[in-house]
């Protein structure tokens, strides 16, 4: 199980001891590709490494404003992914402690996959930014990043988790494109969904799991994904123009699942969050029944769980909630958890994400 929100909080609380690694920045042009502004020759090298090209078909003449938000989000996410895979390749190649792979064959196979994946993410990012330029708006620029992992196995597990979240979010993107009548972009997005799914099959296999997690992958929303990226990976205030992305950044919700057994049973899971400015809100009620936990898993109606054992320690609130695992119906693969007002509309991931109060997402991975 992996939870990058929790991991990032651990990272923050141990700042003085583990921040030896400087934030990742593109400025020093790590692979000589001048990303995210490669010239013609560099683009052609990237495409060769990616085993394929930026689509050369003409984009639609115009798109709706919410589709511009989507394209900006896609660029923001893909640039983050490029940063992650760039640093991961550097760590493995440079024998960084925790990233040494003794078995040379295994190492070469992993690097061959990661080099292609890194370049494929570059192509995705360039395509989204080209679309923005085509619509006469500013392309998204890179932020500074840090990653809450320090060894190869955790790094690949983390890649699998954020890829799962992206796979859920691209569903939200397809639906919003459809609702807004921007059908011209849906084929390309569907092509990326399959592509990221292939990546994740490899990551899951690397981690000793079966390649395909679920019959219908867990859904998510753009707000959840934008929140997770900002909470876990982006160095605060380091993004030149992420303000152009009019999505929400929720307050974090941390999950501590410990070591769930391979065959988990219904069980309580521990969560915590920091009180926002102004402290406990009256609508949460003195017995905390004003808040509920939402578990989003697969394509099913979100599951509502009550808070139990709530404890307030300074500004930290911790509680437990039942994770009603059932091998056939609930809890395998990615579960997106969020703490919301108890009277929220629990009918879909989108209505949960649109609740008046939202802490999250906390990401839980099983099997
Ligand atoms: C690369 O290694 C450094 C040093 O351990 C670590 O801080 C960073 O998170 C690693 N990056 C990735 C993507 O694994
Ligand atoms: C959710 O909120 C977004 C942005 O405010 C809005 O466009 C959308 O219609 C809402 N959807 C639902 C199902 O509430």
mmCIF file of C-alpha atoms and ligand atoms in Angstrom:
data_model
loop_
_atom_site.group_PDB
_atom_site.id
_atom_site.type_symbol
_atom_site.label_atom_id
_atom_site.label_comp_id
_atom_site.label_asym_id
_atom_site.label_seq_id
_atom_site.Cartn_x
_atom_site.Cartn_y
_atom_site.Cartn_z
ATOM 1 C CA UNK A 1 0.000 0.000 0.000
ATOM 2 C CA UNK A 2 1.202 3.464 -0.814
ATOM 3 C CA UNK A 3 -0.062 6.815 0.185
ATOM 4 C CA UNK A 4 1.805 9.743 -1.182
ATOM 5 C CA UNK A 5 -0.069 12.356 0.829
ATOM 6 C CA UNK A 6 1.049 10.633 4.028
ATOM 7 C CA UNK A 7 4.521 10.136 2.715
ATOM 8 C CA UNK A 8 4.804 13.803 1.875
ATOM 9 C CA UNK A 9 3.752 14.788 5.369
ATOM 10 C CA UNK A 10 6.404 12.492 6.782
ATOM 11 C CA UNK A 11 8.827 14.214 4.430
ATOM 12 C CA UNK A 12 7.852 17.606 5.738
ATOM 13 C CA UNK A 13 8.090 16.680 9.395
ATOM 14 C CA UNK A 14 11.581 15.255 8.872
ATOM 15 C CA UNK A 15 12.693 18.229 6.797
ATOM 16 C CA UNK A 16 15.955 18.844 8.581
ATOM 17 C CA UNK A 17 17.150 15.252 8.270
ATOM 18 C CA UNK A 18 16.225 14.121 4.764
ATOM 19 C CA UNK A 19 16.220 17.251 2.657
ATOM 20 C CA UNK A 20 19.754 16.631 1.495
ATOM 21 C CA UNK A 21 18.367 16.233 -2.025
ATOM 22 C CA UNK A 22 17.806 19.604 -3.681
ATOM 23 C CA UNK A 23 14.432 20.140 -5.391
ATOM 24 C CA UNK A 24 14.236 18.923 -8.967
ATOM 25 C CA UNK A 25 14.386 21.729 -11.534
ATOM 26 C CA UNK A 26 14.560 21.586 -15.318
ATOM 27 C CA UNK A 27 16.828 24.679 -15.502
ATOM 28 C CA UNK A 28 20.030 22.659 -15.545
ATOM 29 C CA UNK A 29 18.760 20.803 -18.647
ATOM 30 C CA UNK A 30 19.308 17.302 -17.233
ATOM 31 C CA UNK A 31 19.218 15.285 -20.467
ATOM 32 C CA UNK A 32 20.275 18.021 -22.906
ATOM 33 C CA UNK A 33 16.797 18.115 -24.456
ATOM 34 C CA UNK A 34 16.023 21.660 -23.348
ATOM 35 C CA UNK A 35 12.676 20.407 -22.027
ATOM 36 C CA UNK A 36 9.986 21.832 -21.983
ATOM 37 C CA UNK A 37 11.194 24.016 -24.884
ATOM 38 C CA UNK A 38 13.138 21.643 -27.150
ATOM 39 C CA UNK A 39 14.218 22.822 -30.595
ATOM 40 C CA UNK A 40 13.380 20.929 -33.803
ATOM 41 C CA UNK A 41 16.281 18.482 -33.537
ATOM 42 C CA UNK A 42 15.645 17.861 -29.851
ATOM 43 C CA UNK A 43 11.960 17.142 -30.578
ATOM 44 C CA UNK A 44 12.987 14.623 -33.155
ATOM 45 C CA UNK A 45 15.353 12.952 -30.646
ATOM 46 C CA UNK A 46 12.562 12.876 -28.039
ATOM 47 C CA UNK A 47 10.161 11.267 -30.524
ATOM 48 C CA UNK A 48 12.718 8.608 -31.440
ATOM 49 C CA UNK A 49 13.235 7.815 -27.745
ATOM 50 C CA UNK A 50 9.443 7.786 -27.231
ATOM 51 C CA UNK A 51 9.024 5.369 -30.157
ATOM 52 C CA UNK A 52 6.464 7.744 -31.681
ATOM 53 C CA UNK A 53 5.378 11.268 -32.439
ATOM 54 C CA UNK A 54 3.370 14.256 -31.318
ATOM 55 C CA UNK A 55 0.053 13.923 -33.239
ATOM 56 C CA UNK A 56 0.344 15.911 -36.486
ATOM 57 C CA UNK A 57 -3.393 16.327 -37.114
ATOM 58 C CA UNK A 58 -4.812 19.854 -36.829
ATOM 59 C CA UNK A 59 -6.546 20.524 -33.475
ATOM 60 C CA UNK A 60 -10.120 21.906 -33.514
ATOM 61 C CA UNK A 61 -10.438 25.641 -34.293
ATOM 62 C CA UNK A 62 -11.751 26.565 -30.840
ATOM 63 C CA UNK A 63 -12.522 24.897 -27.503
ATOM 64 C CA UNK A 64 -14.580 25.831 -24.422
ATOM 65 C CA UNK A 65 -12.875 27.628 -21.489
ATOM 66 C CA UNK A 66 -13.199 24.528 -19.285
ATOM 67 C CA UNK A 67 -11.324 22.553 -21.946
ATOM 68 C CA UNK A 68 -8.465 25.059 -21.666
ATOM 69 C CA UNK A 69 -8.437 24.258 -17.924
ATOM 70 C CA UNK A 70 -8.232 20.576 -18.815
ATOM 71 C CA UNK A 71 -5.365 21.112 -21.276
ATOM 72 C CA UNK A 72 -3.485 23.189 -18.688
ATOM 73 C CA UNK A 73 -4.020 20.481 -16.080
ATOM 74 C CA UNK A 74 -2.770 17.805 -18.498
ATOM 75 C CA UNK A 75 0.377 19.839 -19.244
ATOM 76 C CA UNK A 76 0.917 20.472 -15.505
ATOM 77 C CA UNK A 77 0.603 16.765 -14.725
ATOM 78 C CA UNK A 78 2.721 15.548 -17.635
ATOM 79 C CA UNK A 79 5.536 17.992 -16.845
ATOM 80 C CA UNK A 80 5.535 16.717 -13.252
ATOM 81 C CA UNK A 81 5.734 13.140 -14.573
ATOM 82 C CA UNK A 82 8.668 14.040 -16.819
ATOM 83 C CA UNK A 83 10.440 15.511 -13.768
ATOM 84 C CA UNK A 84 9.807 12.365 -11.736
ATOM 85 C CA UNK A 85 11.026 9.907 -14.392
ATOM 86 C CA UNK A 86 14.016 12.110 -15.230
ATOM 87 C CA UNK A 87 15.184 12.055 -11.614
ATOM 88 C CA UNK A 88 14.400 8.355 -11.244
ATOM 89 C CA UNK A 89 16.553 7.517 -14.292
ATOM 90 C CA UNK A 90 19.347 9.729 -12.924
ATOM 91 C CA UNK A 91 19.142 8.019 -9.517
ATOM 92 C CA UNK A 92 19.375 4.526 -11.019
ATOM 93 C CA UNK A 93 22.098 5.473 -13.495
ATOM 94 C CA UNK A 94 24.196 7.256 -10.858
ATOM 95 C CA UNK A 95 23.980 4.409 -8.288
ATOM 96 C CA UNK A 96 22.283 6.695 -5.723
ATOM 97 C CA UNK A 97 21.952 4.686 -2.466
ATOM 98 C CA UNK A 98 18.583 2.912 -2.530
ATOM 99 C CA UNK A 99 18.641 2.885 -6.344
ATOM 100 C CA UNK A 100 21.474 0.399 -6.924
ATOM 101 C CA UNK A 101 20.270 -2.619 -8.890
ATOM 102 C CA UNK A 102 22.812 -5.427 -8.674
ATOM 103 C CA UNK A 103 21.244 -7.617 -11.370
ATOM 104 C CA UNK A 104 22.511 -5.943 -14.556
ATOM 105 C CA UNK A 105 19.827 -7.508 -16.792
ATOM 106 C CA UNK A 106 17.038 -6.330 -14.502
ATOM 107 C CA UNK A 107 18.583 -2.871 -14.380
ATOM 108 C CA UNK A 108 18.860 -2.573 -18.173
ATOM 109 C CA UNK A 109 15.260 -3.706 -18.621
ATOM 110 C CA UNK A 110 13.992 -1.186 -16.065
ATOM 111 C CA UNK A 111 16.017 1.623 -17.659
ATOM 112 C CA UNK A 112 14.811 0.710 -21.171
ATOM 113 C CA UNK A 113 11.215 1.004 -19.931
ATOM 114 C CA UNK A 114 11.819 4.222 -17.987
ATOM 115 C CA UNK A 115 13.701 5.949 -20.817
ATOM 116 C CA UNK A 116 10.790 5.291 -23.184
ATOM 117 C CA UNK A 117 8.207 6.289 -20.551
ATOM 118 C CA UNK A 118 10.064 9.511 -19.741
ATOM 119 C CA UNK A 119 10.179 10.486 -23.433
ATOM 120 C CA UNK A 120 6.527 9.472 -23.934
ATOM 121 C CA UNK A 121 5.548 11.797 -21.072
ATOM 122 C CA UNK A 122 7.577 14.546 -22.753
ATOM 123 C CA UNK A 123 5.570 13.985 -25.934
ATOM 124 C CA UNK A 124 2.290 14.130 -23.940
ATOM 125 C CA UNK A 125 3.375 17.391 -22.278
ATOM 126 C CA UNK A 126 4.534 18.987 -25.534
ATOM 127 C CA UNK A 127 1.243 18.018 -27.196
ATOM 128 C CA UNK A 128 -0.838 19.663 -24.427
ATOM 129 C CA UNK A 129 1.293 22.820 -24.455
ATOM 130 C CA UNK A 130 1.163 22.963 -28.278
ATOM 131 C CA UNK A 131 -2.632 22.805 -28.052
ATOM 132 C CA UNK A 132 -2.613 25.726 -25.576
ATOM 133 C CA UNK A 133 -0.366 27.760 -27.895
ATOM 134 C CA UNK A 134 -2.680 26.894 -30.798
ATOM 135 C CA UNK A 135 -5.586 28.366 -28.800
ATOM 136 C CA UNK A 136 -3.469 31.503 -28.175
ATOM 137 C CA UNK A 137 -3.018 31.038 -24.443
ATOM 138 C CA UNK A 138 0.174 30.617 -22.413
ATOM 139 C CA UNK A 139 1.679 27.138 -22.179
ATOM 140 C CA UNK A 140 2.195 25.731 -18.669
ATOM 141 C CA UNK A 141 5.697 26.130 -17.266
ATOM 142 C CA UNK A 142 7.474 23.695 -14.926
ATOM 143 C CA UNK A 143 7.502 24.064 -11.137
ATOM 144 C CA UNK A 144 10.151 22.843 -8.719
ATOM 145 C CA UNK A 145 9.457 19.386 -7.337
ATOM 146 C CA UNK A 146 10.496 16.999 -4.603
ATOM 147 C CA UNK A 147 9.483 13.373 -4.341
ATOM 148 C CA UNK A 148 8.751 11.572 -1.068
ATOM 149 C CA UNK A 149 10.753 8.440 -1.944
ATOM 150 C CA UNK A 150 14.358 7.361 -1.496
ATOM 151 C CA UNK A 151 14.571 3.913 -3.072
ATOM 152 C CA UNK A 152 13.693 2.247 -6.366
ATOM 153 C CA UNK A 153 10.878 -0.006 -5.107
ATOM 154 C CA UNK A 154 9.042 2.859 -3.394
ATOM 155 C CA UNK A 155 9.616 5.046 -6.456
ATOM 156 C CA UNK A 156 7.981 2.518 -8.805
ATOM 157 C CA UNK A 157 5.117 1.945 -6.319
ATOM 158 C CA UNK A 158 4.632 5.714 -6.161
ATOM 159 C CA UNK A 159 4.627 5.901 -9.980
ATOM 160 C CA UNK A 160 1.950 3.211 -9.998
ATOM 161 C CA UNK A 161 -0.186 5.170 -7.507
ATOM 162 C CA UNK A 162 0.015 8.515 -9.288
ATOM 163 C CA UNK A 163 -0.587 6.768 -12.608
ATOM 164 C CA UNK A 164 -3.720 5.176 -11.112
ATOM 165 C CA UNK A 165 -4.889 8.623 -10.020
ATOM 166 C CA UNK A 166 -4.231 9.991 -13.517
ATOM 167 C CA UNK A 167 -6.111 7.059 -15.063
ATOM 168 C CA UNK A 168 -9.108 7.953 -12.886
ATOM 169 C CA UNK A 169 -8.808 11.649 -13.711
ATOM 170 C CA UNK A 170 -8.650 11.109 -17.478
ATOM 171 C CA UNK A 171 -12.151 9.592 -17.121
ATOM 172 C CA UNK A 172 -13.309 12.914 -15.624
ATOM 173 C CA UNK A 173 -11.591 14.708 -18.488
ATOM 174 C CA UNK A 174 -13.359 12.583 -21.127
ATOM 175 C CA UNK A 175 -16.706 13.287 -19.470
ATOM 176 C CA UNK A 176 -16.152 17.052 -19.259
ATOM 177 C CA UNK A 177 -14.979 17.160 -22.905
ATOM 178 C CA UNK A 178 -18.140 15.277 -23.860
ATOM 179 C CA UNK A 179 -20.424 17.548 -21.811
ATOM 180 C CA UNK A 180 -18.763 20.644 -23.286
ATOM 181 C CA UNK A 181 -19.052 19.377 -26.847
ATOM 182 C CA UNK A 182 -15.288 19.267 -27.442
ATOM 183 C CA UNK A 183 -15.356 15.844 -29.080
ATOM 184 C CA UNK A 184 -12.291 16.661 -31.215
ATOM 185 C CA UNK A 185 -9.921 16.018 -28.300
ATOM 186 C CA UNK A 186 -11.465 12.818 -26.917
ATOM 187 C CA UNK A 187 -9.689 10.372 -29.222
ATOM 188 C CA UNK A 188 -6.241 11.654 -28.236
ATOM 189 C CA UNK A 189 -7.121 11.493 -24.523
ATOM 190 C CA UNK A 190 -8.404 7.926 -24.910
ATOM 191 C CA UNK A 191 -5.099 7.052 -26.623
ATOM 192 C CA UNK A 192 -3.256 8.359 -23.538
ATOM 193 C CA UNK A 193 -5.507 6.401 -21.146
ATOM 194 C CA UNK A 194 -4.482 3.147 -22.791
ATOM 195 C CA UNK A 195 -0.854 4.263 -22.883
ATOM 196 C CA UNK A 196 -0.735 5.074 -19.143
ATOM 197 C CA UNK A 197 -2.483 1.767 -18.462
ATOM 198 C CA UNK A 198 0.331 -0.080 -20.254
ATOM 199 C CA UNK A 199 2.863 1.780 -18.098
ATOM 200 C CA UNK A 200 1.000 0.841 -14.954
ATOM 201 C CA UNK A 201 0.810 -2.838 -15.928
ATOM 202 C CA UNK A 202 4.607 -2.765 -16.015
ATOM 203 C CA UNK A 203 4.897 -0.912 -12.669
ATOM 204 C CA UNK A 204 2.459 -3.329 -11.019
ATOM 205 C CA UNK A 205 4.365 -6.339 -12.356
ATOM 206 C CA UNK A 206 7.660 -4.813 -11.148
ATOM 207 C CA UNK A 207 6.065 -4.576 -7.675
ATOM 208 C CA UNK A 208 5.042 -8.244 -7.714
ATOM 209 C CA UNK A 209 1.352 -7.592 -8.421
ATOM 210 C CA UNK A 210 -0.772 -8.963 -11.255
ATOM 211 C CA UNK A 211 -0.669 -6.598 -14.246
ATOM 212 C CA UNK A 212 -4.323 -5.486 -14.319
ATOM 213 C CA UNK A 213 -5.847 -4.297 -11.059
ATOM 214 C CA UNK A 214 -9.600 -4.185 -11.626
ATOM 215 C CA UNK A 215 -12.231 -4.746 -14.321
ATOM 216 C CA UNK A 216 -13.237 -1.040 -14.153
ATOM 217 C CA UNK A 217 -10.527 1.305 -12.894
ATOM 218 C CA UNK A 218 -11.263 3.698 -10.025
ATOM 219 C CA UNK A 219 -12.496 7.111 -11.022
ATOM 220 C CA UNK A 220 -11.273 10.484 -9.788
ATOM 221 C CA UNK A 221 -11.678 14.178 -10.589
ATOM 222 C CA UNK A 222 -9.461 16.968 -11.866
ATOM 223 C CA UNK A 223 -9.731 18.747 -8.473
ATOM 224 C CA UNK A 224 -8.585 15.633 -6.606
ATOM 225 C CA UNK A 225 -5.617 15.122 -8.930
ATOM 226 C CA UNK A 226 -4.583 18.797 -8.931
ATOM 227 C CA UNK A 227 -4.773 18.767 -5.116
ATOM 228 C CA UNK A 228 -2.686 15.606 -4.814
ATOM 229 C CA UNK A 229 0.073 16.892 -7.114
ATOM 230 C CA UNK A 230 0.271 20.218 -5.282
ATOM 231 C CA UNK A 231 0.147 18.635 -1.826
ATOM 232 C CA UNK A 232 2.709 15.899 -2.450
ATOM 233 C CA UNK A 233 5.218 16.957 -5.115
ATOM 234 C CA UNK A 234 5.187 20.643 -5.975
ATOM 235 C CA UNK A 235 7.420 22.985 -3.981
ATOM 236 C CA UNK A 236 5.084 25.676 -2.687
ATOM 237 C CA UNK A 237 5.029 28.895 -4.745
ATOM 238 C CA UNK A 238 7.516 27.504 -7.272
ATOM 239 C CA UNK A 239 5.128 27.397 -10.266
ATOM 240 C CA UNK A 240 5.373 30.365 -12.667
ATOM 241 C CA UNK A 241 1.795 30.036 -13.987
ATOM 242 C CA UNK A 242 -0.129 27.203 -12.334
ATOM 243 C CA UNK A 243 -2.535 29.952 -11.152
ATOM 244 C CA UNK A 244 -3.931 29.784 -14.717
ATOM 245 C CA UNK A 245 -5.310 26.339 -13.812
ATOM 246 C CA UNK A 246 -8.676 27.134 -12.257
ATOM 247 C CA UNK A 247 -9.029 23.919 -10.268
ATOM 248 C CA UNK A 248 -9.296 23.513 -6.497
ATOM 249 C CA UNK A 249 -6.483 22.617 -4.125
ATOM 250 C CA UNK A 250 -8.062 20.936 -1.100
ATOM 251 C CA UNK A 251 -6.589 20.673 2.382
ATOM 252 C CA UNK A 252 -4.635 17.425 2.787
ATOM 253 C CA UNK A 253 -5.991 14.253 4.387
ATOM 254 C CA UNK A 254 -3.361 11.786 5.579
ATOM 255 C CA UNK A 255 -3.988 8.059 5.712
ATOM 256 C CA UNK A 256 -1.971 5.578 7.735
ATOM 257 C CA UNK A 257 -2.865 2.118 6.544
ATOM 258 C CA UNK A 258 0.176 0.399 8.015
ATOM 259 C CA UNK A 259 0.799 -2.990 6.437
ATOM 260 C CA UNK A 260 -2.507 -4.320 5.221
ATOM 261 C CA UNK A 261 -2.394 -8.080 4.698
ATOM 262 C CA UNK A 262 -2.493 -9.380 1.091
ATOM 263 C CA UNK A 263 -6.006 -10.612 1.793
ATOM 264 C CA UNK A 264 -7.431 -7.749 3.821
ATOM 265 C CA UNK A 265 -10.645 -7.925 5.851
ATOM 266 C CA UNK A 266 -13.032 -5.082 6.620
ATOM 267 C CA UNK A 267 -11.062 -2.991 9.074
ATOM 268 C CA UNK A 268 -10.652 0.447 10.540
ATOM 269 C CA UNK A 269 -8.112 2.711 8.866
ATOM 270 C CA UNK A 270 -6.458 5.705 10.549
ATOM 271 C CA UNK A 271 -6.686 9.187 9.050
ATOM 272 C CA UNK A 272 -5.580 12.621 10.179
ATOM 273 C CA UNK A 273 -5.751 16.216 9.039
ATOM 274 C CA UNK A 274 -4.638 19.657 10.188
ATOM 275 C CA UNK A 275 -7.315 22.045 11.424
ATOM 276 C CA UNK A 276 -7.725 24.934 9.014
ATOM 277 C CA UNK A 277 -7.471 28.550 10.152
ATOM 278 C CA UNK A 278 -10.250 29.291 12.654
ATOM 279 C CA UNK A 279 -10.153 25.717 14.012
ATOM 280 C CA UNK A 280 -13.090 23.338 14.324
ATOM 281 C CA UNK A 281 -16.125 24.519 12.326
ATOM 282 C CA UNK A 282 -19.538 24.594 14.080
ATOM 283 C CA UNK A 283 -21.126 22.625 11.218
ATOM 284 C CA UNK A 284 -18.821 19.680 11.967
ATOM 285 C CA UNK A 285 -20.710 19.379 15.304
ATOM 286 C CA UNK A 286 -19.206 18.636 18.709
ATOM 287 C CA UNK A 287 -19.560 14.862 18.164
ATOM 288 C CA UNK A 288 -18.057 15.162 14.608
ATOM 289 C CA UNK A 289 -21.213 13.786 12.954
ATOM 290 C CA UNK A 290 -21.121 16.796 10.624
ATOM 291 C CA UNK A 291 -18.270 15.125 8.707
ATOM 292 C CA UNK A 292 -18.166 11.811 6.820
ATOM 293 C CA UNK A 293 -15.560 9.888 4.947
ATOM 294 C CA UNK A 294 -16.098 9.054 1.265
ATOM 295 C CA UNK A 295 -14.355 6.061 -0.311
ATOM 296 C CA UNK A 296 -14.298 6.113 -4.120
ATOM 297 C CA UNK A 297 -13.406 2.740 -5.637
ATOM 298 C CA UNK A 298 -13.958 1.381 -9.166
ATOM 299 C CA UNK A 299 -17.027 2.764 -11.009
ATOM 300 C CA UNK A 300 -19.272 2.275 -7.980
ATOM 301 C CA UNK A 301 -21.273 4.752 -5.944
ATOM 302 C CA UNK A 302 -18.939 6.262 -3.308
ATOM 303 C CA UNK A 303 -19.113 4.495 0.065
ATOM 304 C CA UNK A 304 -19.924 6.669 3.084
ATOM 305 C CA UNK A 305 -18.206 5.880 6.406
ATOM 306 C CA UNK A 306 -18.609 7.451 9.838
ATOM 307 C CA UNK A 307 -15.726 8.861 11.822
ATOM 308 C CA UNK A 308 -14.870 7.068 15.072
ATOM 309 C CA UNK A 309 -12.369 7.651 17.867
ATOM 310 C CA UNK A 310 -11.799 11.286 16.919
ATOM 311 C CA UNK A 311 -8.885 12.873 18.796
ATOM 312 C CA UNK A 312 -7.686 16.458 18.651
ATOM 313 C CA UNK A 313 -4.032 17.039 19.487
ATOM 314 C CA UNK A 314 -3.164 20.701 19.037
ATOM 315 C CA UNK A 315 -4.041 21.423 15.427
ATOM 316 C CA UNK A 316 -4.013 17.755 14.379
ATOM 317 C CA UNK A 317 -7.262 15.789 14.226
ATOM 318 C CA UNK A 318 -7.031 12.013 13.956
ATOM 319 C CA UNK A 319 -9.830 9.519 13.521
ATOM 320 C CA UNK A 320 -10.646 6.078 12.200
ATOM 321 C CA UNK A 321 -13.144 4.929 9.588
ATOM 322 C CA UNK A 322 -14.188 1.451 8.504
ATOM 323 C CA UNK A 323 -12.678 0.346 5.178
ATOM 324 C CA UNK A 324 -15.252 -2.288 4.200
ATOM 325 C CA UNK A 325 -12.940 -4.431 2.044
ATOM 326 C CA UNK A 326 -14.616 -7.136 0.000
ATOM 327 C CA UNK A 327 -12.532 -8.979 -2.587
ATOM 328 C CA UNK A 328 -15.364 -9.022 -5.136
ATOM 329 C CA UNK A 329 -16.942 -5.613 -4.640
ATOM 330 C CA UNK A 330 -14.832 -3.080 -2.752
ATOM 331 C CA UNK A 331 -11.285 -2.006 -2.053
ATOM 332 C CA UNK A 332 -8.950 -3.603 -4.594
ATOM 333 C CA UNK A 333 -6.760 -1.308 -6.694
ATOM 334 C CA UNK A 334 -6.895 2.409 -5.976
ATOM 335 C CA UNK A 335 -9.357 3.864 -3.476
ATOM 336 C CA UNK A 336 -9.630 7.658 -3.318
ATOM 337 C CA UNK A 337 -10.702 8.769 0.158
ATOM 338 C CA UNK A 338 -11.963 12.244 1.077
ATOM 339 C CA UNK A 339 -13.341 13.805 4.224
ATOM 340 C CA UNK A 340 -16.467 15.837 3.425
ATOM 341 C CA UNK A 341 -19.497 17.420 5.054
ATOM 342 C CA UNK A 342 -21.869 14.616 6.110
ATOM 343 C CA UNK A 343 -24.787 16.081 4.139
ATOM 344 C CA UNK A 344 -22.747 16.077 0.893
ATOM 345 C CA UNK A 345 -24.109 14.410 -2.240
ATOM 346 C CA UNK A 346 -22.471 10.970 -2.281
ATOM 347 C CA UNK A 347 -23.887 9.900 -5.636
ATOM 348 C CA UNK A 348 -20.691 10.214 -7.732
ATOM 349 C CA UNK A 349 -16.992 11.042 -7.420
ATOM 350 C CA UNK A 350 -17.765 14.437 -8.997
ATOM 351 C CA UNK A 351 -20.489 15.323 -6.484
ATOM 352 C CA UNK A 352 -18.199 14.238 -3.608
ATOM 353 C CA UNK A 353 -15.390 16.352 -5.025
ATOM 354 C CA UNK A 354 -17.809 19.293 -5.342
ATOM 355 C CA UNK A 355 -18.806 19.138 -1.629
ATOM 356 C CA UNK A 356 -18.641 22.336 0.407
ATOM 357 C CA UNK A 357 -15.965 20.877 2.707
ATOM 358 C CA UNK A 358 -13.286 18.609 1.254
ATOM 359 C CA UNK A 359 -10.062 17.282 2.759
ATOM 360 C CA UNK A 360 -8.206 14.934 0.455
ATOM 361 C CA UNK A 361 -7.505 12.954 -1.525
ATOM 362 C CA UNK A 362 -5.967 10.185 0.575
ATOM 363 C CA UNK A 363 -4.905 7.354 -1.700
ATOM 364 C CA UNK A 364 -5.134 3.722 -0.672
ATOM 365 C CA UNK A 365 -3.747 0.895 -2.812
ATOM 366 C CA UNK A 366 -4.625 -2.742 -2.202
ATOM 367 C CA UNK A 367 -3.382 -5.654 -4.317
HETATM 368 C C1 LIG B 1 16.264 10.382 -6.140
HETATM 369 O O1 LIG B 1 17.107 10.202 -5.031
HETATM 370 C C2 LIG B 1 17.033 11.243 -4.050
HETATM 371 C C3 LIG B 1 18.068 10.909 -2.960
HETATM 372 O O2 LIG B 1 17.722 9.748 -2.282
HETATM 373 C C4 LIG B 1 15.614 11.302 -3.503
HETATM 374 O O3 LIG B 1 15.513 12.381 -2.573
HETATM 375 C C5 LIG B 1 14.632 11.541 -4.645
HETATM 376 O O4 LIG B 1 13.299 11.539 -4.150
HETATM 377 C C6 LIG B 1 14.806 10.427 -5.664
HETATM 378 N N1 LIG B 1 13.900 10.679 -6.786
HETATM 379 C C7 LIG B 1 13.102 9.742 -7.295
HETATM 380 C C8 LIG B 1 12.220 10.168 -8.431
HETATM 381 O O5 LIG B 1 13.057 8.584 -6.918
HETATM 382 C C1 LIG B 2 -19.060 20.309 -10.049
HETATM 383 O O1 LIG B 2 -18.460 21.591 -10.008
HETATM 384 C C2 LIG B 2 -18.036 22.056 -11.303
HETATM 385 C C3 LIG B 2 -17.195 23.310 -11.107
HETATM 386 O O2 LIG B 2 -17.797 24.191 -10.220
HETATM 387 C C4 LIG B 2 -19.295 22.282 -12.147
HETATM 388 O O3 LIG B 2 -18.932 22.746 -13.424
HETATM 389 C C5 LIG B 2 -20.018 20.951 -12.288
HETATM 390 O O4 LIG B 2 -21.231 21.130 -12.986
HETATM 391 C C6 LIG B 2 -20.310 20.344 -10.907
HETATM 392 N N1 LIG B 2 -20.822 18.989 -11.156
HETATM 393 C C7 LIG B 2 -21.681 18.364 -10.348
HETATM 394 C C8 LIG B 2 -22.152 17.018 -10.818
HETATM 395 O O5 LIG B 2 -22.039 18.819 -9.280
#
